[in-house]
Every structure is written in structure tokens, then in C-alpha cells.
PDB file of C-alpha atoms in Angstrom:
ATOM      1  CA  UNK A 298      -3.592 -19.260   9.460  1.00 83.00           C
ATOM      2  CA  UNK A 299      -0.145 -17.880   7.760  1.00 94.00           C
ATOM      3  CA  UNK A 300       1.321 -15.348   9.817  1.00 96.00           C
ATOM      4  CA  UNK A 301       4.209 -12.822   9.426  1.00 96.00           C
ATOM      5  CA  UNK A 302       6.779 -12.835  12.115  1.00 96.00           C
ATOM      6  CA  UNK A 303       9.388  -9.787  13.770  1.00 94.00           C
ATOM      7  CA  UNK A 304      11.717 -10.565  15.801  1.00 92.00           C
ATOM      8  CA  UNK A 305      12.125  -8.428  18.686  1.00 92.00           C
ATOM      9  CA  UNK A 306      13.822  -5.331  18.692  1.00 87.00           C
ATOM     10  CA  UNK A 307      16.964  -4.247  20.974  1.00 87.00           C
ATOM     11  CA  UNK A 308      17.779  -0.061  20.599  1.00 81.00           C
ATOM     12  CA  UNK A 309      20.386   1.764  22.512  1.00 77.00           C
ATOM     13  CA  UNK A 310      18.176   3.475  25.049  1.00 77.00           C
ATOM     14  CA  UNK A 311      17.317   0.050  26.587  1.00 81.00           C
ATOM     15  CA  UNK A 312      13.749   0.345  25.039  1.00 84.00           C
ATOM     16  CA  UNK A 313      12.554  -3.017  23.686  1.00 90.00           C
ATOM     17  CA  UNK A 314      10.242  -3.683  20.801  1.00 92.00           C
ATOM     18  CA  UNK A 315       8.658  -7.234  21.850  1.00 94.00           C
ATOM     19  CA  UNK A 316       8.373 -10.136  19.092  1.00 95.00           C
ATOM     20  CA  UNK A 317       5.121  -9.674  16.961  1.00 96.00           C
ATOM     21  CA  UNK A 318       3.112 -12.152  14.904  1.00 96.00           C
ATOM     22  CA  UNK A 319       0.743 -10.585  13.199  1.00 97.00           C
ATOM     23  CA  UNK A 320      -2.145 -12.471  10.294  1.00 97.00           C
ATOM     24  CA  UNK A 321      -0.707 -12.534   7.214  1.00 98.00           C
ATOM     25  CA  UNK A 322      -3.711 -11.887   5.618  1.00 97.00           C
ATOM     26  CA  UNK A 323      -4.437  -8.626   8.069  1.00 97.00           C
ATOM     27  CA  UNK A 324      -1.324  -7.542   7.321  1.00 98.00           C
ATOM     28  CA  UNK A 325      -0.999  -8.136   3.600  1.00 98.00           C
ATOM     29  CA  UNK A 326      -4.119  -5.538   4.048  1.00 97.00           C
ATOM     30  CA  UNK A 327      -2.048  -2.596   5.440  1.00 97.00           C
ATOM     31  CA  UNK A 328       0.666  -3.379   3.624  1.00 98.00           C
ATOM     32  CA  UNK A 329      -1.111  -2.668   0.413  1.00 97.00           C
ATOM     33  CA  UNK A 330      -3.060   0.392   1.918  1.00 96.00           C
ATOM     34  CA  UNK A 331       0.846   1.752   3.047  1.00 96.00           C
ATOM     35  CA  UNK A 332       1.939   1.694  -0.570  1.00 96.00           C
ATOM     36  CA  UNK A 333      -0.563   3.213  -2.029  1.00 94.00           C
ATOM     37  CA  UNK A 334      -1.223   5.906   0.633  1.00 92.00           C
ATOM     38  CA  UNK A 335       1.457   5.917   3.540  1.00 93.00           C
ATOM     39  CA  UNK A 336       5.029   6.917   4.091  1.00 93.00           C
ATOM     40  CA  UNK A 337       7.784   7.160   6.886  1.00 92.00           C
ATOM     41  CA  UNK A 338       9.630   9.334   8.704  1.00 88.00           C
ATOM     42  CA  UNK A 339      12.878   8.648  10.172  1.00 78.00           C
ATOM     43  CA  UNK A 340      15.915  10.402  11.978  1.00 70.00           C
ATOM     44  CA  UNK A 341      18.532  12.108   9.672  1.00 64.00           C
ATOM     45  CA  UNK A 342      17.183   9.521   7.033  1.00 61.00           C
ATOM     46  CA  UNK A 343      18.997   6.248   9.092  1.00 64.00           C
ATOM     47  CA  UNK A 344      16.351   5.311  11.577  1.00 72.00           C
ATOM     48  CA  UNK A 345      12.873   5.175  10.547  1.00 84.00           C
ATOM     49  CA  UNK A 346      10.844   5.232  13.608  1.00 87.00           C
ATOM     50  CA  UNK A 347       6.762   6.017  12.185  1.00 93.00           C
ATOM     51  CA  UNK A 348       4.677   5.204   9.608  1.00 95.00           C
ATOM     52  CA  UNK A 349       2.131   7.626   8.244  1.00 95.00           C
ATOM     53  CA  UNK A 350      -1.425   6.773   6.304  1.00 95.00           C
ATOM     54  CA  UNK A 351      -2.737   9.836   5.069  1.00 92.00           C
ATOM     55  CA  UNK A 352      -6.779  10.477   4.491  1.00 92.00           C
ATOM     56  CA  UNK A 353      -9.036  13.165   3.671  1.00 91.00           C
ATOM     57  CA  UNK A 354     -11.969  12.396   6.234  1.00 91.00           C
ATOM     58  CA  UNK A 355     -13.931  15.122   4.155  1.00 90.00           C
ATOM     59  CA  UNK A 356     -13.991  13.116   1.214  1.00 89.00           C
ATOM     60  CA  UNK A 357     -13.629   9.990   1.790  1.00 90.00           C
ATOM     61  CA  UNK A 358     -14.969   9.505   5.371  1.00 93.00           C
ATOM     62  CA  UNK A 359     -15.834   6.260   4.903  1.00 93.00           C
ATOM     63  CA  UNK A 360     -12.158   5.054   4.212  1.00 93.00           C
ATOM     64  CA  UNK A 361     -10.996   6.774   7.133  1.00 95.00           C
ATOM     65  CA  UNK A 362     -12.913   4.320   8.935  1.00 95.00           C
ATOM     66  CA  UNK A 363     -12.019   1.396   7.278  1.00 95.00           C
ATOM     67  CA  UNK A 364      -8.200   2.407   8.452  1.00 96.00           C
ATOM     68  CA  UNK A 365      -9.294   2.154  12.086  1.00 97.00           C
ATOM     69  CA  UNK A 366     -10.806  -1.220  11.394  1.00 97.00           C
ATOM     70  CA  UNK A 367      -7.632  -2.241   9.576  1.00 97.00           C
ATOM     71  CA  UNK A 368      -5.178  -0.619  11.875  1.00 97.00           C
ATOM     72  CA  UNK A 369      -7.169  -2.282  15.039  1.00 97.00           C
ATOM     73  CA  UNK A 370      -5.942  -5.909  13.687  1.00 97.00           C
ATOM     74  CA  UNK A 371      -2.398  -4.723  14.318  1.00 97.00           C
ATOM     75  CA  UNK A 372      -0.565  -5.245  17.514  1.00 96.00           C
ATOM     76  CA  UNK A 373       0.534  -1.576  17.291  1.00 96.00           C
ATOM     77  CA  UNK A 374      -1.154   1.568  18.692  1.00 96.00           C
ATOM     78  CA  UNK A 375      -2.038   4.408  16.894  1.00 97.00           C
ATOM     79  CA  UNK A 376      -2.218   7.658  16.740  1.00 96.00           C
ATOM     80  CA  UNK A 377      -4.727  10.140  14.767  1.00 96.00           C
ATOM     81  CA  UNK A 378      -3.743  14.184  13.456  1.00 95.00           C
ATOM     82  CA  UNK A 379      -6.579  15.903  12.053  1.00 93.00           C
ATOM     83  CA  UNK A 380      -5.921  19.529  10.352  1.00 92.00           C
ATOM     84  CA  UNK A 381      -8.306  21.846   9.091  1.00 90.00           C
ATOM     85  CA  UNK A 382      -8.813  20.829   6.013  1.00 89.00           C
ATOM     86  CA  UNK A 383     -10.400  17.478   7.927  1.00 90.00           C
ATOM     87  CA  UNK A 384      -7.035  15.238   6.760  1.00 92.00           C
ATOM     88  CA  UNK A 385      -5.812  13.049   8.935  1.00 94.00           C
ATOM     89  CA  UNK A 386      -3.019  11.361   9.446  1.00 95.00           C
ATOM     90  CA  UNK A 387      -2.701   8.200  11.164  1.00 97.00           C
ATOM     91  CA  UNK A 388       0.772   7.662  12.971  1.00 96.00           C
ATOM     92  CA  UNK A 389       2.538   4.240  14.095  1.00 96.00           C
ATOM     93  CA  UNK A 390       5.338   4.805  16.037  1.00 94.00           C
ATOM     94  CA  UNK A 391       7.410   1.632  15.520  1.00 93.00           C
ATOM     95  CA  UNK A 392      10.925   1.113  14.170  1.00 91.00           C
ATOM     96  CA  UNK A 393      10.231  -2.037  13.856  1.00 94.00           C
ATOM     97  CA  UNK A 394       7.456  -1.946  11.133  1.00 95.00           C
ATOM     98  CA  UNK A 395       8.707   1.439   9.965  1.00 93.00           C
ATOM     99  CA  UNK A 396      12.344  -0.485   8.959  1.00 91.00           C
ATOM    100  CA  UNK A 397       9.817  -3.202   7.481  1.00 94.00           C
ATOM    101  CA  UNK A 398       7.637  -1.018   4.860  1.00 95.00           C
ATOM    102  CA  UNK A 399      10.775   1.350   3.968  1.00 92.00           C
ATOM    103  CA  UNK A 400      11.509  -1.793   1.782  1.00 92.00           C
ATOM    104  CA  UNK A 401       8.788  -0.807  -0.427  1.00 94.00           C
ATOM    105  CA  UNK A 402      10.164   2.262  -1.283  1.00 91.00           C
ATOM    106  CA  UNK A 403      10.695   6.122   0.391  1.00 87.00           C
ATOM    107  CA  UNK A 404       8.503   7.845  -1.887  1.00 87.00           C
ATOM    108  CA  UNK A 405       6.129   7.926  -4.805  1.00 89.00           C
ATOM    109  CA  UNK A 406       7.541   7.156  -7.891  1.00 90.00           C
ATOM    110  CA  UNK A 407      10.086   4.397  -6.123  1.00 93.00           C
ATOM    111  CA  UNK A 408       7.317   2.651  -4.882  1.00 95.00           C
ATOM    112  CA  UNK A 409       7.457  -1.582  -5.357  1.00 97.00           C
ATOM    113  CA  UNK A 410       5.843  -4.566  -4.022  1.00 97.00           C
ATOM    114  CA  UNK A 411       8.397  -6.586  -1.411  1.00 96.00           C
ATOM    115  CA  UNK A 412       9.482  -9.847  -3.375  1.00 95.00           C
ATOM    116  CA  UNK A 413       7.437 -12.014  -1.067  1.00 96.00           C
ATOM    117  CA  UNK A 414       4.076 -10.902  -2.111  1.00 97.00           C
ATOM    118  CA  UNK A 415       4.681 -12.928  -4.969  1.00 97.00           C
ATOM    119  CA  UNK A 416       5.201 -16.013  -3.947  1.00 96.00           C
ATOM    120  CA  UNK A 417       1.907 -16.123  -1.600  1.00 97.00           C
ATOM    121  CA  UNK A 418      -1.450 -17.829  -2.451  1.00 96.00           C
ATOM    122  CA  UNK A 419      -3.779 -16.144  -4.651  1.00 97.00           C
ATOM    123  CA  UNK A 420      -6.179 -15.197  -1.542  1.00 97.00           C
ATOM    124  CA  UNK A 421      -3.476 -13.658   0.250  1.00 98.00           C
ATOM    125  CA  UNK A 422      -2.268 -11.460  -3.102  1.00 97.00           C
ATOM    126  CA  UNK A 423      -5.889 -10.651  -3.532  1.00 97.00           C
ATOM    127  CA  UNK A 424      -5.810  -9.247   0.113  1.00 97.00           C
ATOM    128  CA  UNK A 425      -3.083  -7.703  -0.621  1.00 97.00           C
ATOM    129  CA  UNK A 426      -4.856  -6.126  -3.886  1.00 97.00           C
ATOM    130  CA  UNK A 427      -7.916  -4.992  -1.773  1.00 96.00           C
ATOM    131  CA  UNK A 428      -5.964  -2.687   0.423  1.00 96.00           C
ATOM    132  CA  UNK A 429      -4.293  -0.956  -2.043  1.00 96.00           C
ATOM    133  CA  UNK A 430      -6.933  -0.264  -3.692  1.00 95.00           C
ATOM    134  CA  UNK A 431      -8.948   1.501  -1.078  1.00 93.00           C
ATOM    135  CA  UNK A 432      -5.927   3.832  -1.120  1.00 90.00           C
ATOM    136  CA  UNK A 433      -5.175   4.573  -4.454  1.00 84.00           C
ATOM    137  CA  UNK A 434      -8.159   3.092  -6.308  1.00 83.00           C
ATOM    138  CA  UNK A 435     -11.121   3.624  -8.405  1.00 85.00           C
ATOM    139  CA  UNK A 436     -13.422   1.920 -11.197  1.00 86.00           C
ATOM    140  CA  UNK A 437     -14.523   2.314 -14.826  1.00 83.00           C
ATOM    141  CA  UNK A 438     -18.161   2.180 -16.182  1.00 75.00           C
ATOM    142  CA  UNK A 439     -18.009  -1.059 -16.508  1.00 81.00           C
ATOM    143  CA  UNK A 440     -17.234  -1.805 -12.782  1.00 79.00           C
ATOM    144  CA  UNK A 441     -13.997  -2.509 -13.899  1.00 88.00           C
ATOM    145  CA  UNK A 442     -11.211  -1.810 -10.943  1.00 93.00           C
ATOM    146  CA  UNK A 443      -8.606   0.765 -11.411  1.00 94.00           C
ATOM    147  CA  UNK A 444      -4.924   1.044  -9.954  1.00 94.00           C
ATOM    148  CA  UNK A 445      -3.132   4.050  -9.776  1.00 93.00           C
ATOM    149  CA  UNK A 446       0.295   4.835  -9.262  1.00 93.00           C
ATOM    150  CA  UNK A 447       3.580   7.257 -10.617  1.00 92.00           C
ATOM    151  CA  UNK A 448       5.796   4.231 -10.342  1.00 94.00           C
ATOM    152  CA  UNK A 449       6.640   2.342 -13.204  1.00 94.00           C
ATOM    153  CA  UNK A 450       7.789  -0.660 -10.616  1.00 95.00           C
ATOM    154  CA  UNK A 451       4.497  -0.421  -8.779  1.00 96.00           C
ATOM    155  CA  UNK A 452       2.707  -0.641 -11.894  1.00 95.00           C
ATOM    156  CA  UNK A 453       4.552  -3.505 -13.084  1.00 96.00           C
ATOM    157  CA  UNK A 454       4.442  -5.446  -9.609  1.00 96.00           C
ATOM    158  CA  UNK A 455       0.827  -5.071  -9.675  1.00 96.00           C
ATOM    159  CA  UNK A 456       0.272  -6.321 -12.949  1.00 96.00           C
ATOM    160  CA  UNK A 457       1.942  -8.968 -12.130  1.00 96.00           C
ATOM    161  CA  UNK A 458       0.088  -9.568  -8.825  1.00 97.00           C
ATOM    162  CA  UNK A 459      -3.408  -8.906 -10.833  1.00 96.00           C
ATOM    163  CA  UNK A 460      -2.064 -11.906 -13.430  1.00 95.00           C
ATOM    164  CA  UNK A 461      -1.108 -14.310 -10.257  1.00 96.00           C
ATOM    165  CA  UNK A 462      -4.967 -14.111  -8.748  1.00 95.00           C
ATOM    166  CA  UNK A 463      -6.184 -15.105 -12.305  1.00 94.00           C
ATOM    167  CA  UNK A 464      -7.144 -12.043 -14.108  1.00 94.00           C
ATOM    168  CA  UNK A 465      -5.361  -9.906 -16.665  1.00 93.00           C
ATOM    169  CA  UNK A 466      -4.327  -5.596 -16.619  1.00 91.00           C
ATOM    170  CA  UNK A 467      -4.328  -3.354 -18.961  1.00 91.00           C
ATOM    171  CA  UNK A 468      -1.449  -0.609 -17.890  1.00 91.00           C
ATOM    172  CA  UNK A 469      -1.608   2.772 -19.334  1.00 90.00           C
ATOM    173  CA  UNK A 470       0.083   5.790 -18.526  1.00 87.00           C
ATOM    174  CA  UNK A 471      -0.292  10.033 -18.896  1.00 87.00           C
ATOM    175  CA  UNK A 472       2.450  12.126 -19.043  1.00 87.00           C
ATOM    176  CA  UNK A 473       1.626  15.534 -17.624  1.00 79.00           C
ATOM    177  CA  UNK A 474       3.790  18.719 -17.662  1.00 76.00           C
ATOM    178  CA  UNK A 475       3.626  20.682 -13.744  1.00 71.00           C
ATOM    179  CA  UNK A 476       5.117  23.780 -12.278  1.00 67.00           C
ATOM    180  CA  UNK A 477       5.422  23.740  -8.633  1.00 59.00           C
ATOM    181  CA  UNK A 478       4.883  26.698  -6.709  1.00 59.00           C
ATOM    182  CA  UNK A 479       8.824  28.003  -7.374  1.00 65.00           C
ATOM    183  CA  UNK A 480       7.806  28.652 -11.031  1.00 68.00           C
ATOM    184  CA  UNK A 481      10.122  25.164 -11.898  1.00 73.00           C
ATOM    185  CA  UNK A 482       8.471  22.609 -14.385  1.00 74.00           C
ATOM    186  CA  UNK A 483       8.913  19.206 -14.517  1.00 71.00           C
ATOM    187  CA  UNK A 484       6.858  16.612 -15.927  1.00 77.00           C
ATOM    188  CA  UNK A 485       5.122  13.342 -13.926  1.00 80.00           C
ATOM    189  CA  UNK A 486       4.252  10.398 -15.238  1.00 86.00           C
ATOM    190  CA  UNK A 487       0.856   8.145 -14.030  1.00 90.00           C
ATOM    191  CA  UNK A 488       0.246   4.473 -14.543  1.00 92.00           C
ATOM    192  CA  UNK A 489      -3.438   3.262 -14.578  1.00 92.00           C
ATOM    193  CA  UNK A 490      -4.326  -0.441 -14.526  1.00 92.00           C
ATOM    194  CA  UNK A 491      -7.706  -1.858 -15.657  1.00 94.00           C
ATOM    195  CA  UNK A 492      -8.197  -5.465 -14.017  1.00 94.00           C
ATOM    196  CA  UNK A 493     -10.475  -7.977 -16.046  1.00 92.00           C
ATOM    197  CA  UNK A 494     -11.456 -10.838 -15.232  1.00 85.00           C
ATOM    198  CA  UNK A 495     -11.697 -13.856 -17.452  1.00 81.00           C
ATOM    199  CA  UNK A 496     -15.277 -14.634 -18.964  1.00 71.00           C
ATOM    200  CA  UNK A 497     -16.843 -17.662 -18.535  1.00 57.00           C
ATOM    201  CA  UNK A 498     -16.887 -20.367 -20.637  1.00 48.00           C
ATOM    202  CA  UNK A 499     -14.958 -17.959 -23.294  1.00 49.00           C
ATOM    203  CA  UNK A 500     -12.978 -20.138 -25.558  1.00 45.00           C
ATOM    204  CA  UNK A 501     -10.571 -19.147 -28.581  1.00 43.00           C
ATOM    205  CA  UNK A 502     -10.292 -20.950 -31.444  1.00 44.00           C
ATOM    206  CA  UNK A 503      -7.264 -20.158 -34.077  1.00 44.00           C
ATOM    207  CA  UNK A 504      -8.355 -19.815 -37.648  1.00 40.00           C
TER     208      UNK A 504
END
């Protein structure tokens, strides 16, 4: 199986993050969860040093649990924060990943797909496809899946992605006018992509 190596990691306190290879297909997994649904935290914005995936266990109880399966694959402990509103957070603390995902942007609307991604086999991008859309997913009528994101990047990396596992996206996007709680507007813009999948034995025929 393809696997995704880091190298050990030396910091200045004489702590030691050990050399890690982890399934490329588990981790493909996560990564795509992270993007849609996690972040980092770092020190003065130089050292990242957690990641965060964020879940209501409320609502969607059943994904909470499918990030403990997911998480358990890694070869990193973590940590659960539950508040009273029944979200939880679930914390890595590990430079070493934590430098790896801040790659893939620091917050919503920056958002992207690492360039690597891309050049793996369809299964693996299709792995990749299934985690992030148990975090920022849903479907149509038709059973059609549904990506959402606020970055235009994202939206285009996934497209892409969606194209490179043999099916085609549809991309469209709502502009919608907010005021945050200071009384200041500002407008946000969301990208939803329908994935279809070819039919069978379709053919075209130019007139």
C-alpha cells in the first residue's frame, strides 16, 4: 500500500517528534475531513502546534463517530472538548502534522487542495473525496452528492478532483449579504458542486 512519510521532528526543548508513515489512503481520509471541517492553532502565528476537527455531536452524532474511527488510523493521539451546546472538538497536538495541513490554507475562504492530491490514483482522490464530504457535504433529490465550500480555490480543486475519478461538477455559487454582531456588513460568497456520474452506455452523436 502507498504511504505518506514525515520525517522526524527536532524542536528546541529537546522534545522529538519520531518519523511517521502513515496509509495514504487513511490519510487522504483526514486530510479531506481537515479541509472541510478543521483548522490550526499555532504560537504568535509561526509555530502551529494542533489541529482542530470541529462537530456538533447533537446533530450529527453519527459523524462524530466516524472521526474516532478515522482519527484511530492515525499514529497520533487525540484529544476530545465537548461544550454545552454538545460540540466537540477533537484536538491533535502535533507540529508535525499541524505544519503539514497549514498548507491547505489558515482559514475558510483560502482553503485549497495540496498539489499532490492530484497526481494520485483515482481510488486514492476518491478517498480523498469521501472525507470531505462527511464534513462539508450533502445530496440532492436525485442522490446526487453535494460539495460545499466559501473558497473559490477549493471549489475549483475539487472540481477538478471530481473530473480526475471520472465524473463531471456542476459549480454554483450564492452571494449573501451578513452583518456580524458589531452592526458591520460584508457579503460571503458559497460554492456548491453537484457530482454526476457518467451514464451508461450514453453516446452522443453530432448532427
Amino acid at each position: 500500500k502507498e504511504k505518506i512519510v514525515f520525517d522526524e521532528v527536532r524542536y528546541k526543548n529537546n522534545y522529538t517528534e519520531e518519523r511517521k508513515e502513515i496509509d495514504m489512503g487513511d490519510f487522504l481520509e483526514f486530510l479531506g475531513f481537515y479541509i472541510a471541517e478543521g483548522s490550526v492553532s499555532s504560537r504568535h502565528g509561526i509555530n502551529f502546534n494542533a489541529v482542530c476537527l470541529t462537530q456538533s455531536d447533537k446533530v450529527n452524532h453519527d459523524v462524530c463517530v466516524y472521526i474516532r474511527e478515522m482519527l484511530g488510523k492515525l499514529p497520533y493521539k487525540y484529544y476530545e472538548r465537548k461544550n454545552e451546546n454538545g460540540v466537540i472538538n477533537f484536538y491533535i497536538y502535533s507540529s508535525q502534522l499541524a505544519n503539514f495541513v497549514s498548507q491547505c490554507g489558515l482559514n475558510a475562504v483560502k482553503k485549497k487542495v495540496p498539489s499532490f492530491v492530484k497526481e494520485l490514483s483515482p481510488a486514492l482522490i476518491k478517498r480523498f473525496l469521501d472525507g470531505f464530504y462527511l464534513g462539508d457535504g450533502t445530496h440532492n433529490g436525485n442522490g446526487s452528492k453535494i460539495y460545499c465550500t466559501s473558497s473559490k480555490q477549493l471549489a475549483d480543486d475539487l472540481q477538478e478532483l471530481i473530473i480526475k475519478v471520472g465524473n463531471t461538477a456542476n459549480v454554483n455559487f450564492r452571494i449573501t449579504n451578513t452583518v456580524n454582531p458589531t452592526g458591520k456588513k460584508y457579503r460571503t460568497t458559497s460554492y456548491n458542486l453537484t457530482e454526476f456520474k457518467p451514464r451508461r452506455h450514453e453516446s452522443y452523436v453530432r448532427k
